[in-house]
Amino acid sequence: MTESTAAQSAPEHRTVLLRGGDVHSPADPFATAMVVERGHVAWVGSEGAADAFAGGVDEVIDLEGALVTPAFTDAHVHTTATGLALTGLDLSKAPTLADALGLVRAFARAHAAGDVLLGHGWDAARWPERRHPSRAELDEAADGRALYLPRIDVHSAVATTALLDLVPGVTAMAGYHPDAPLTGEAHHAVRAAAHGALSAGQRGAAQRAALDEAASLGIGALHECGGPDISDEEDFTSLLALAAERPGPRVFGLWAEEVADVEGARRVRELGAVGAAGDLFVDGSLGSHTACLHEPYADGAHTGTAHLDEARIAAHVAACTEAGLQAGFHAIGDAAVHAVVAGVRAAADRLGLARVRAARHRVEHAEMLTPTTIAAFAELGLTASVQPAFDAAWGGPDGMYAQRLGAERAATLNPYAALLRAGVPLAFGSDSPVTPLGPWEAVRAAAHHRTPEHRISVRAGFTAHTRGGWRAVGRDHGGLLVPGAPADYAVWRTAELLVQTPDDRVARWSTDPRSGTPGLPDLTPGAELPVCLRTVVSGQTVYMRPNE
């Protein structure tokens, strides 16, 4: 990819012509060129028409056959935790419990004695030992230091004695277990103590690392899912301030706190949040046995944990709707999703369905759906903010979902095709650091879902990971490359472009050029994924691949 400069001016006012590639745009399925002016797309079209612009722009970029797409939006991220996972102890690749403990020992030796140690990513279901590390093992491996290690789903954690000693009264809190992972109130308190020990410098470095990583992957916007049970207000506001002052991915903040009235909604807005949404927990997770189910777990004689009931959900939705604020919830199990639907419907009965639909409330994860709850999502205008990498990691007949639920119930999870057929808006995200930032991997996971009837086309998945994220925060003008749209785009080195759908008959027709359907990279499992060469947000380059 080469550049030539016709004139010099301030970066935010430069007019740029990109040409000689493929531009993924609904305005012209055969576009090879694009003009960007004042942070917005000014024109897309053919190579021949681009000649008319070449003499009047500040910069010409020869794409050399590269693909230009809208930048991705990751609709569910924990940014500071993602940065800490990138810069801290990552146990996600540890093949055994013994290896994980070895990594803890090495990490402890590499850090100063007074530091609180933070890690992430262990998953006992993948280890041959099939058990979590005991506190005694962690105390020994960490050499008596304070250590916090959340499970990969971040709904439970193990910690050393030294860290527990920093939390007064922890042994009396709900979710405390002497030698089992912490959940609920105890987990939240221990997490707060661990993160509270971070300096402002450590926090800022983690946030910058996460934003830089996102930019390098063609991600132009993140939905930060904060809240009093997840991080703290300082973490949330400092991230929004950092994102506002530096070139990089946009950050839309969601603050997961119940709202009872207009005053509560005002406070959420004063934090900089676009919604009282995100991880407002109705339940927990399947991996930690805390997702709330109608029927007991296959590997446990209980139905998980319920944090919010229908009445509290209805009150939150009603208060947010009246204040013109988006509401949203974390709900994974079928009982939790049912409670959300019942609560939102109760609010709609009180305020009117049109008002509730117009607010575009959202549900995070929404994994365990039924035909009835899918229809209710469509009726109530709920956006499903979902993570296809969850199915890639834990789906299938031998995966963690099947262990927790049995194969029959597990096969109902994450029914993306049924959601789209019903008209439910989808927004894709990673829940990073639960699964890594990786937008093309997510689109691939949705197109090659482990349960075939839930698969969707690459085009539908791509839309959910671009325009879907913008629409999920009430912005309909972004996430696509058309004149007037924000110039948030990524440039990719990739192989031949294809149109890929779950149905081969449709695929054969759609790849005919006469179909007018823009192609996308081949996301067949095993195919090489596109490489990000450049990421641009509001017309400013925020990432450039080295040596390109």
Coordinates of C-alpha atoms in Angstrom, one line a residue:
M1 CA 0.0 0.0 0.0
T2 CA 1.7 3.2 -1.1
E3 CA 0.9 6.9 -0.6
S4 CA 1.5 10.1 -2.4
T5 CA 0.8 13.6 -1.0
A6 CA -0.6 16.4 -3.2
A7 CA -0.7 19.1 -0.5
Q8 CA -0.2 19.6 3.3
S9 CA -2.9 20.5 5.7
A10 CA -4.1 19.6 9.2
P11 CA -4.8 15.9 9.5
E12 CA -8.4 16.4 10.6
H13 CA -9.1 18.4 7.4
R14 CA -7.2 16.3 4.9
T15 CA -9.1 15.0 1.8
V16 CA -8.0 11.5 1.0
L17 CA -8.6 9.4 -2.1
L18 CA -8.1 5.6 -1.7
R19 CA -8.0 3.7 -5.0
G20 CA -6.9 0.5 -6.6
G21 CA -8.6 -2.0 -4.2
D22 CA -12.0 -3.3 -3.2
V23 CA -14.3 -1.1 -1.1
H24 CA -17.0 -2.9 0.7
S25 CA -20.0 -0.6 0.3
P26 CA -23.7 -1.0 -0.2
A27 CA -23.6 2.2 -2.2
D28 CA -21.7 0.4 -5.0
P29 CA -21.0 -3.4 -4.8
F30 CA -18.2 -3.0 -7.3
A31 CA -16.5 0.0 -5.8
T32 CA -12.7 0.2 -6.0
A33 CA -12.2 3.7 -4.7
M34 CA -13.3 6.0 -1.9
V35 CA -12.9 9.7 -0.9
V36 CA -12.7 10.8 2.7
E37 CA -13.2 14.4 3.7
R38 CA -13.5 16.0 7.1
G39 CA -13.7 12.7 8.9
H40 CA -16.6 11.4 6.7
V41 CA -17.0 9.3 3.6
A42 CA -17.5 11.7 0.7
W43 CA -17.8 9.4 -2.2
V44 CA -17.4 5.7 -3.2
G45 CA -17.2 4.5 -6.8
S46 CA -15.2 3.0 -9.6
E47 CA -11.6 3.4 -10.6
G48 CA -12.4 5.4 -13.7
A49 CA -14.5 7.9 -11.8
A50 CA -11.7 8.2 -9.2
D51 CA -9.5 10.0 -11.8
A52 CA -11.7 13.1 -11.5
F53 CA -10.8 13.4 -7.8
A54 CA -7.1 12.6 -8.0
G55 CA -6.0 16.2 -8.7
G56 CA -8.0 17.9 -6.0
V57 CA -7.2 15.8 -2.9
D58 CA -4.5 16.2 -0.3
E59 CA -3.5 12.5 -0.3
V60 CA -3.8 9.6 -2.7
I61 CA -3.5 6.1 -1.2
D62 CA -2.8 3.3 -3.7
L63 CA -4.5 0.2 -2.1
E64 CA -2.6 -2.2 -4.3
G65 CA -5.5 -4.6 -4.3
A66 CA -6.3 -4.4 -0.6
L67 CA -9.8 -4.6 0.8
V68 CA -11.4 -1.6 2.6
T69 CA -14.3 -2.3 5.0
P70 CA -16.0 -0.5 7.7
A71 CA -14.1 -0.8 11.0
F72 CA -15.4 -3.4 13.3
T73 CA -17.3 -2.6 16.5
D74 CA -16.8 -4.9 19.5
A75 CA -20.1 -4.6 21.4
H76 CA -19.0 -6.0 24.7
V77 CA -15.5 -5.3 26.2
H78 CA -14.0 -4.9 29.6
T79 CA -11.2 -2.7 28.5
T80 CA -9.0 -2.4 31.6
A81 CA -9.3 -6.1 32.3
T82 CA -8.4 -6.8 28.6
G83 CA -5.3 -4.7 29.0
L84 CA -4.3 -6.4 32.2
A85 CA -4.7 -9.7 30.4
L86 CA -2.5 -8.5 27.6
T87 CA 0.2 -7.3 30.0
G88 CA -0.4 -9.7 32.9
L89 CA -0.5 -13.4 33.6
D90 CA -2.4 -15.2 30.9
L91 CA -3.4 -18.8 31.9
S92 CA -5.7 -19.5 28.9
K93 CA -3.0 -21.5 27.1
A94 CA -1.9 -23.6 30.1
P95 CA -2.5 -27.2 29.2
T96 CA -2.6 -28.5 32.8
L97 CA -3.1 -27.3 36.3
A98 CA 0.5 -28.0 37.0
D99 CA 1.6 -25.8 34.1
A100 CA -0.7 -23.0 35.3
L101 CA 0.9 -23.2 38.8
G102 CA 4.3 -23.0 37.1
L103 CA 3.3 -19.9 35.2
V104 CA 2.2 -18.3 38.5
R105 CA 5.6 -19.1 40.1
A106 CA 7.4 -17.4 37.2
F107 CA 5.1 -14.4 37.2
A108 CA 5.5 -13.9 40.9
R109 CA 9.3 -14.0 40.6
A110 CA 9.2 -11.4 37.9
H111 CA 7.4 -8.8 40.0
A112 CA 8.2 -6.7 43.0
A113 CA 7.3 -8.1 46.4
G114 CA 4.7 -5.5 47.2
D115 CA 2.7 -5.8 43.9
V116 CA -0.7 -7.4 43.8
L117 CA -0.5 -10.0 41.1
L118 CA -3.3 -10.2 38.5
G119 CA -4.0 -13.0 36.1
H120 CA -6.7 -14.4 33.9
G121 CA -8.0 -17.2 31.8
W122 CA -7.8 -20.5 33.7
D123 CA -10.4 -23.1 32.8
A124 CA -10.4 -26.3 34.8
A125 CA -12.7 -28.0 32.3
R126 CA -9.8 -28.0 29.9
W127 CA -7.3 -29.5 32.3
P128 CA -6.8 -33.2 32.7
E129 CA -6.9 -32.7 36.5
R130 CA -10.5 -31.3 36.1
R131 CA -10.2 -29.2 39.2
H132 CA -9.4 -25.6 40.1
P133 CA -6.1 -24.7 41.9
S134 CA -6.5 -24.9 45.7
R135 CA -5.7 -21.9 47.9
A136 CA -2.7 -23.8 49.4
E137 CA -1.3 -24.4 45.9
L138 CA -1.7 -20.8 45.0
D139 CA -0.2 -19.5 48.3
E140 CA 2.9 -21.7 47.6
A141 CA 3.2 -20.7 43.9
A142 CA 2.7 -17.0 44.6
D143 CA 5.2 -17.2 47.5
G144 CA 2.6 -15.8 49.9
R145 CA 1.8 -12.8 47.7
A146 CA -1.6 -11.3 47.0
L147 CA -2.9 -12.9 43.8
Y148 CA -6.3 -12.7 42.0
L149 CA -7.1 -15.2 39.3
P150 CA -10.6 -15.0 37.7
R151 CA -11.9 -18.0 35.8
I152 CA -12.1 -17.5 32.0
D153 CA -15.7 -16.4 32.3
V154 CA -14.8 -13.9 35.0
H155 CA -17.8 -14.9 37.1
S156 CA -15.7 -16.7 39.7
A157 CA -12.2 -16.5 40.9
V158 CA -9.5 -18.1 43.0
A159 CA -7.3 -15.9 45.3
T160 CA -4.5 -16.3 47.7
T161 CA -4.8 -15.9 51.5
A162 CA -2.8 -12.6 51.3
L163 CA -5.4 -11.1 49.0
L164 CA -8.4 -12.4 51.0
D165 CA -6.8 -10.8 54.1
L166 CA -7.2 -7.4 52.4
V167 CA -11.0 -7.8 52.4
P168 CA -12.5 -7.4 55.9
G169 CA -15.4 -9.7 56.5
V170 CA -15.0 -11.7 53.3
T171 CA -15.6 -15.0 55.0
A172 CA -19.2 -13.9 55.9
M173 CA -20.1 -12.8 52.4
A174 CA -22.3 -14.7 50.0
G175 CA -20.3 -16.7 47.6
Y176 CA -17.3 -17.2 49.9
H177 CA -16.0 -20.8 49.9
P178 CA -12.9 -21.7 52.0
D179 CA -11.3 -23.7 49.2
A180 CA -13.5 -23.3 46.1
P181 CA -13.8 -20.4 43.6
L182 CA -15.3 -17.3 45.0
T183 CA -18.6 -16.2 43.4
G184 CA -21.2 -13.4 43.9
E185 CA -20.6 -10.8 46.6
A186 CA -17.4 -12.3 47.9
H187 CA -15.9 -12.4 44.3
H188 CA -16.9 -8.8 43.7
A189 CA -15.3 -7.6 46.9
V190 CA -12.1 -9.5 46.2
R191 CA -12.0 -8.2 42.7
A192 CA -12.5 -4.7 43.9
A193 CA -9.6 -5.1 46.3
A194 CA -7.3 -6.4 43.6
H195 CA -8.1 -3.7 41.1
G196 CA -8.1 -1.1 43.8
A197 CA -4.4 -1.9 44.4
L198 CA -3.6 -0.8 40.8
S199 CA -1.9 2.6 40.5
A200 CA -3.3 5.1 38.0
G201 CA -0.3 4.5 35.9
Q202 CA -0.9 0.7 35.8
R203 CA -4.5 1.3 34.9
G204 CA -3.7 3.8 32.2
A205 CA -1.1 1.5 30.7
A206 CA -3.6 -1.4 30.6
Q207 CA -6.2 0.7 28.9
R208 CA -3.8 2.0 26.3
A209 CA -2.6 -1.6 25.6
A210 CA -6.2 -2.7 25.1
L211 CA -7.1 0.2 22.8
D212 CA -3.9 -0.3 20.8
E213 CA -4.7 -4.0 20.4
A214 CA -8.2 -3.3 19.2
A215 CA -6.9 -0.8 16.6
S216 CA -4.4 -3.3 15.3
L217 CA -7.3 -5.7 14.6
G218 CA -9.4 -3.2 12.6
I219 CA -11.7 -2.4 15.5
G220 CA -12.8 1.2 15.4
A221 CA -15.3 1.3 18.3
L222 CA -15.7 -0.6 21.6
H223 CA -18.7 -0.8 24.0
E224 CA -17.1 -0.6 27.4
C225 CA -19.2 -2.7 29.9
G226 CA -18.5 -1.2 33.3
G227 CA -20.5 -1.1 36.5
P228 CA -20.2 -1.1 40.3
D229 CA -20.0 -4.9 40.4
I230 CA -17.4 -5.0 37.6
S231 CA -14.9 -2.2 38.1
D232 CA -15.4 1.3 39.6
E233 CA -16.4 4.7 38.5
E234 CA -12.8 6.0 38.3
D235 CA -11.9 3.1 36.0
F236 CA -14.9 3.9 33.8
T237 CA -14.5 7.7 33.6
S238 CA -10.7 7.5 33.1
L239 CA -11.2 5.2 30.1
L240 CA -13.7 7.5 28.5
A241 CA -11.4 10.5 29.1
L242 CA -8.4 8.6 27.6
A243 CA -10.4 7.6 24.6
A244 CA -11.6 11.2 24.0
E245 CA -8.1 12.7 24.2
R246 CA -6.1 10.3 21.9
P247 CA -6.6 9.0 18.4
G248 CA -7.9 5.5 18.6
P249 CA -11.0 3.4 18.8
R250 CA -14.2 5.2 19.9
V251 CA -15.4 4.0 23.3
F252 CA -19.2 3.9 24.1
G253 CA -19.6 3.4 27.8
L254 CA -22.4 1.3 29.3
W255 CA -22.7 1.5 33.1
A256 CA -24.5 -1.4 34.7
E257 CA -26.3 0.1 37.6
E258 CA -30.0 -0.1 38.4
V259 CA -31.9 3.2 37.8
A260 CA -35.0 4.0 39.8
D261 CA -35.8 7.5 38.7
V262 CA -34.8 10.5 36.6
E263 CA -32.1 11.4 39.2
G264 CA -30.5 8.0 38.8
A265 CA -30.6 8.3 35.0
R266 CA -28.9 11.7 35.3
R267 CA -26.1 10.2 37.4
V268 CA -25.5 7.5 34.8
R269 CA -25.3 10.1 32.1
E270 CA -22.9 12.3 34.2
L271 CA -20.5 9.4 34.2
G272 CA -20.4 9.6 30.4
A273 CA -22.5 6.4 29.8
V274 CA -24.8 6.0 26.8
G275 CA -26.9 3.5 28.7
A276 CA -27.6 1.9 32.1
A277 CA -26.9 -1.4 30.5
G278 CA -24.2 -3.9 29.8
D279 CA -23.4 -6.3 32.6
L280 CA -26.4 -5.5 34.9
F281 CA -26.5 -9.1 36.1
V282 CA -29.7 -11.0 36.0
D283 CA -27.6 -14.2 36.4
G284 CA -24.1 -15.5 36.1
S285 CA -22.4 -17.9 33.7
L286 CA -22.7 -21.5 32.6
G287 CA -19.0 -22.2 33.3
S288 CA -19.3 -21.1 36.9
H289 CA -22.7 -22.9 37.4
T290 CA -24.3 -19.5 38.1
A291 CA -26.4 -18.9 35.0
C292 CA -30.0 -19.2 36.1
L293 CA -31.9 -22.1 34.6
H294 CA -35.4 -23.5 34.6
E295 CA -34.1 -27.0 35.1
P296 CA -31.1 -28.1 37.1
Y297 CA -27.6 -28.4 35.6
A298 CA -26.7 -31.8 34.2
D299 CA -23.6 -31.8 36.4
G300 CA -25.0 -30.1 39.4
A301 CA -28.2 -30.4 41.4
H302 CA -29.2 -26.8 41.3
T303 CA -30.4 -24.1 38.9
G304 CA -27.8 -21.4 39.3
T305 CA -28.2 -17.9 40.7
A306 CA -30.8 -15.2 40.1
H307 CA -29.7 -11.6 40.8
L308 CA -32.7 -9.6 39.5
D309 CA -36.3 -10.6 39.4
E310 CA -39.1 -9.5 36.9
A311 CA -40.2 -6.6 39.1
R312 CA -36.8 -5.0 39.4
I313 CA -36.1 -5.5 35.7
A314 CA -39.5 -3.8 34.9
A315 CA -38.7 -0.9 37.2
H316 CA -35.3 -0.4 35.7
V317 CA -36.6 -0.5 32.1
A318 CA -39.4 1.9 32.9
A319 CA -37.2 4.4 34.6
C320 CA -34.6 4.3 31.8
T321 CA -37.3 4.6 29.1
E322 CA -38.9 7.6 30.8
A323 CA -35.5 9.2 31.0
G324 CA -34.6 8.5 27.4
L325 CA -31.8 6.2 28.4
Q326 CA -31.0 2.8 27.1
A327 CA -31.4 -0.1 29.6
G328 CA -29.8 -3.5 29.3
F329 CA -29.0 -6.7 31.2
H330 CA -26.6 -9.6 31.3
A331 CA -28.7 -12.8 30.9
I332 CA -27.5 -16.2 29.9
G333 CA -29.7 -19.0 31.3
D334 CA -33.2 -19.6 30.1
A335 CA -34.8 -18.5 33.4
A336 CA -32.8 -15.3 33.3
V337 CA -33.7 -14.5 29.7
H338 CA -37.4 -15.2 30.6
A339 CA -37.2 -12.8 33.5
V340 CA -35.8 -10.1 31.2
V341 CA -38.6 -10.6 28.7
A342 CA -41.3 -10.6 31.4
G343 CA -39.8 -7.5 33.0
V344 CA -39.5 -5.5 29.7
R345 CA -43.0 -6.6 28.7
A346 CA -44.3 -5.3 32.1
A347 CA -42.6 -2.0 31.4
A348 CA -44.2 -1.9 27.9
D349 CA -47.6 -2.6 29.3
R350 CA -47.2 0.5 31.6
L351 CA -45.5 2.9 29.2
G352 CA -46.6 1.6 25.8
L353 CA -44.9 -0.8 23.5
A354 CA -43.8 2.0 21.0
R355 CA -41.9 3.9 23.7
V356 CA -40.1 0.8 24.9
R357 CA -39.2 -0.4 21.4
A358 CA -37.9 3.1 20.5
A359 CA -35.4 3.0 23.4
R360 CA -33.6 -0.1 21.9
H361 CA -32.9 -1.8 25.1
R362 CA -30.4 -4.6 24.9
V363 CA -29.5 -8.0 26.4
E364 CA -25.9 -9.2 26.7
H365 CA -25.1 -12.8 25.8
A366 CA -28.7 -14.1 25.6
E367 CA -27.4 -17.6 25.0
M368 CA -30.2 -19.9 26.2
L369 CA -33.2 -18.8 24.1
T370 CA -36.5 -20.5 23.2
P371 CA -38.8 -19.8 20.3
T372 CA -41.0 -17.8 22.7
T373 CA -38.3 -15.6 24.0
I374 CA -36.9 -15.0 20.5
A375 CA -40.3 -13.8 19.4
A376 CA -40.5 -11.6 22.5
F377 CA -37.1 -10.0 21.6
A378 CA -38.5 -9.1 18.2
E379 CA -41.8 -7.8 19.6
L380 CA -40.1 -5.7 22.3
G381 CA -37.3 -4.3 20.1
L382 CA -34.5 -5.9 22.1
T383 CA -31.0 -6.0 20.6
A384 CA -29.1 -9.3 21.3
S385 CA -25.5 -8.4 22.0
V386 CA -23.9 -11.8 21.5
Q387 CA -20.4 -13.4 21.4
P388 CA -19.9 -16.1 18.7
A389 CA -16.5 -17.0 20.1
F390 CA -18.4 -18.5 23.1
D391 CA -19.8 -21.3 20.9
A392 CA -16.4 -21.8 19.2
A393 CA -14.8 -22.2 22.7
W394 CA -17.4 -24.2 24.6
G395 CA -20.0 -25.5 22.1
G396 CA -20.3 -28.9 20.4
P397 CA -21.2 -32.3 21.8
D398 CA -18.0 -32.5 23.9
G399 CA -17.8 -28.9 25.0
M400 CA -18.3 -27.3 28.3
Y401 CA -21.9 -26.4 27.5
A402 CA -22.8 -30.0 26.9
Q403 CA -21.1 -30.9 30.2
R404 CA -23.2 -28.3 32.1
L405 CA -26.5 -28.8 30.3
G406 CA -26.4 -32.1 28.5
A407 CA -26.1 -32.3 24.7
E408 CA -29.7 -31.7 24.0
R409 CA -30.0 -28.4 25.9
A410 CA -26.6 -27.3 24.8
A411 CA -27.5 -27.6 21.1
T412 CA -30.2 -24.9 21.6
L413 CA -27.6 -22.3 22.7
N414 CA -26.8 -19.2 20.6
P415 CA -29.4 -19.6 17.9
Y416 CA -28.3 -16.8 15.6
A417 CA -30.2 -17.9 12.5
A418 CA -33.5 -18.0 14.4
L419 CA -32.8 -14.6 15.9
L420 CA -32.2 -13.1 12.4
R421 CA -35.3 -14.8 10.9
A422 CA -37.4 -13.3 13.7
G423 CA -35.9 -9.8 12.9
V424 CA -33.9 -9.4 16.1
P425 CA -31.0 -7.0 15.7
L426 CA -27.6 -8.6 16.4
A427 CA -24.5 -6.9 17.7
F428 CA -21.3 -9.0 17.9
G429 CA -18.7 -8.7 20.6
S430 CA -16.0 -10.6 22.4
D431 CA -16.6 -10.0 26.1
S432 CA -12.8 -9.6 26.2
P433 CA -10.9 -10.8 28.1
V434 CA -13.3 -13.7 28.4
T435 CA -12.5 -14.4 24.8
P436 CA -9.9 -12.4 22.9
L437 CA -10.6 -9.5 20.7
G438 CA -10.9 -11.0 17.2
P439 CA -13.6 -9.8 14.9
W440 CA -12.9 -12.0 11.9
E441 CA -12.7 -15.0 14.2
A442 CA -16.2 -14.1 15.6
V443 CA -17.7 -13.8 12.2
R444 CA -16.2 -17.1 11.3
A445 CA -17.6 -18.7 14.5
A446 CA -21.1 -17.5 13.6
A447 CA -20.9 -18.7 10.1
H448 CA -19.5 -22.1 11.2
H449 CA -21.5 -22.5 14.4
R450 CA -21.0 -25.9 16.1
T451 CA -24.7 -26.4 15.7
P452 CA -25.4 -26.2 12.0
E453 CA -29.0 -24.9 12.2
H454 CA -27.8 -21.8 14.1
R455 CA -25.3 -20.8 11.3
I456 CA -25.7 -17.5 9.5
S457 CA -24.0 -16.1 6.4
V458 CA -20.6 -14.3 6.6
R459 CA -22.3 -11.2 5.3
A460 CA -24.9 -11.3 8.2
G461 CA -22.2 -11.9 10.7
F462 CA -20.0 -9.1 9.3
T463 CA -23.0 -6.7 9.5
A464 CA -23.6 -7.7 13.1
H465 CA -19.9 -6.9 13.9
T466 CA -19.9 -3.5 12.1
R467 CA -23.2 -1.7 11.6
G468 CA -24.9 -3.8 14.4
G469 CA -22.6 -2.3 17.0
W470 CA -23.5 1.2 16.0
R471 CA -27.2 0.5 15.9
A472 CA -27.0 -1.1 19.4
V473 CA -26.1 2.3 20.8
G474 CA -28.7 4.1 18.8
R475 CA -26.4 5.4 16.0
D476 CA -27.8 4.4 12.6
H477 CA -25.3 6.4 10.5
G478 CA -22.2 4.4 11.2
G479 CA -20.7 1.0 10.5
L480 CA -21.0 1.2 6.7
L481 CA -19.1 3.0 4.0
V482 CA -21.6 5.3 2.2
P483 CA -21.4 9.1 1.6
G484 CA -22.0 11.0 4.8
A485 CA -21.1 8.1 7.1
P486 CA -18.2 8.5 9.6
A487 CA -14.9 7.5 8.0
D488 CA -14.2 4.6 10.3
Y489 CA -12.6 2.0 8.2
A490 CA -9.9 -0.7 8.0
V491 CA -7.7 -1.8 5.2
W492 CA -6.9 -5.5 4.8
R493 CA -4.6 -7.7 3.0
T494 CA -6.6 -10.8 2.0
A495 CA -7.2 -13.4 -0.6
E496 CA -10.1 -13.7 -3.1
L497 CA -13.4 -12.3 -2.0
L498 CA -16.4 -14.6 -1.8
V499 CA -20.0 -14.5 -0.8
Q500 CA -20.5 -17.2 1.8
T501 CA -23.8 -18.5 3.2
P502 CA -24.8 -21.6 5.1
D503 CA -26.8 -22.8 2.1
D504 CA -24.7 -23.9 -0.9
R505 CA -27.5 -23.1 -3.4
V506 CA -27.6 -19.5 -2.3
A507 CA -23.8 -19.3 -2.3
R508 CA -23.6 -20.5 -5.9
W509 CA -26.0 -17.8 -7.0
S510 CA -24.6 -15.0 -4.9
T511 CA -21.0 -15.4 -6.2
D512 CA -22.2 -14.6 -9.7
P513 CA -21.2 -11.0 -10.3
R514 CA -24.7 -10.2 -11.5
S515 CA -26.0 -10.7 -8.0
G516 CA -24.5 -7.4 -7.0
T517 CA -23.5 -8.7 -3.5
P518 CA -20.2 -7.4 -2.2
G519 CA -17.8 -10.2 -1.4
L520 CA -15.9 -10.8 1.8
P521 CA -12.8 -12.8 2.7
D522 CA -12.9 -16.6 2.8
L523 CA -13.7 -17.5 6.4
T524 CA -13.7 -21.3 5.9
P525 CA -12.1 -22.9 9.0
G526 CA -8.4 -23.2 8.2
A527 CA -8.3 -20.4 5.7
E528 CA -5.9 -17.6 6.5
L529 CA -7.7 -14.6 8.0
P530 CA -7.3 -11.1 6.7
V531 CA -4.3 -9.0 8.0
C532 CA -5.1 -5.5 9.1
L533 CA -2.8 -2.9 7.3
R534 CA -4.4 0.3 8.6
T535 CA -7.3 1.3 10.9
V536 CA -8.9 4.8 10.5
V537 CA -11.3 6.4 12.9
S538 CA -13.1 9.7 12.0
G539 CA -10.6 10.0 9.1
Q540 CA -7.5 9.8 11.3
T541 CA -5.2 6.8 11.0
V542 CA -5.0 5.1 14.5
Y543 CA -3.0 2.0 13.4
M544 CA -0.6 1.3 10.6
R545 CA 1.0 -2.1 10.2
P546 CA 4.8 -1.8 10.5
N547 CA 6.8 -1.9 7.3
E548 CA 3.7 -1.5 5.1

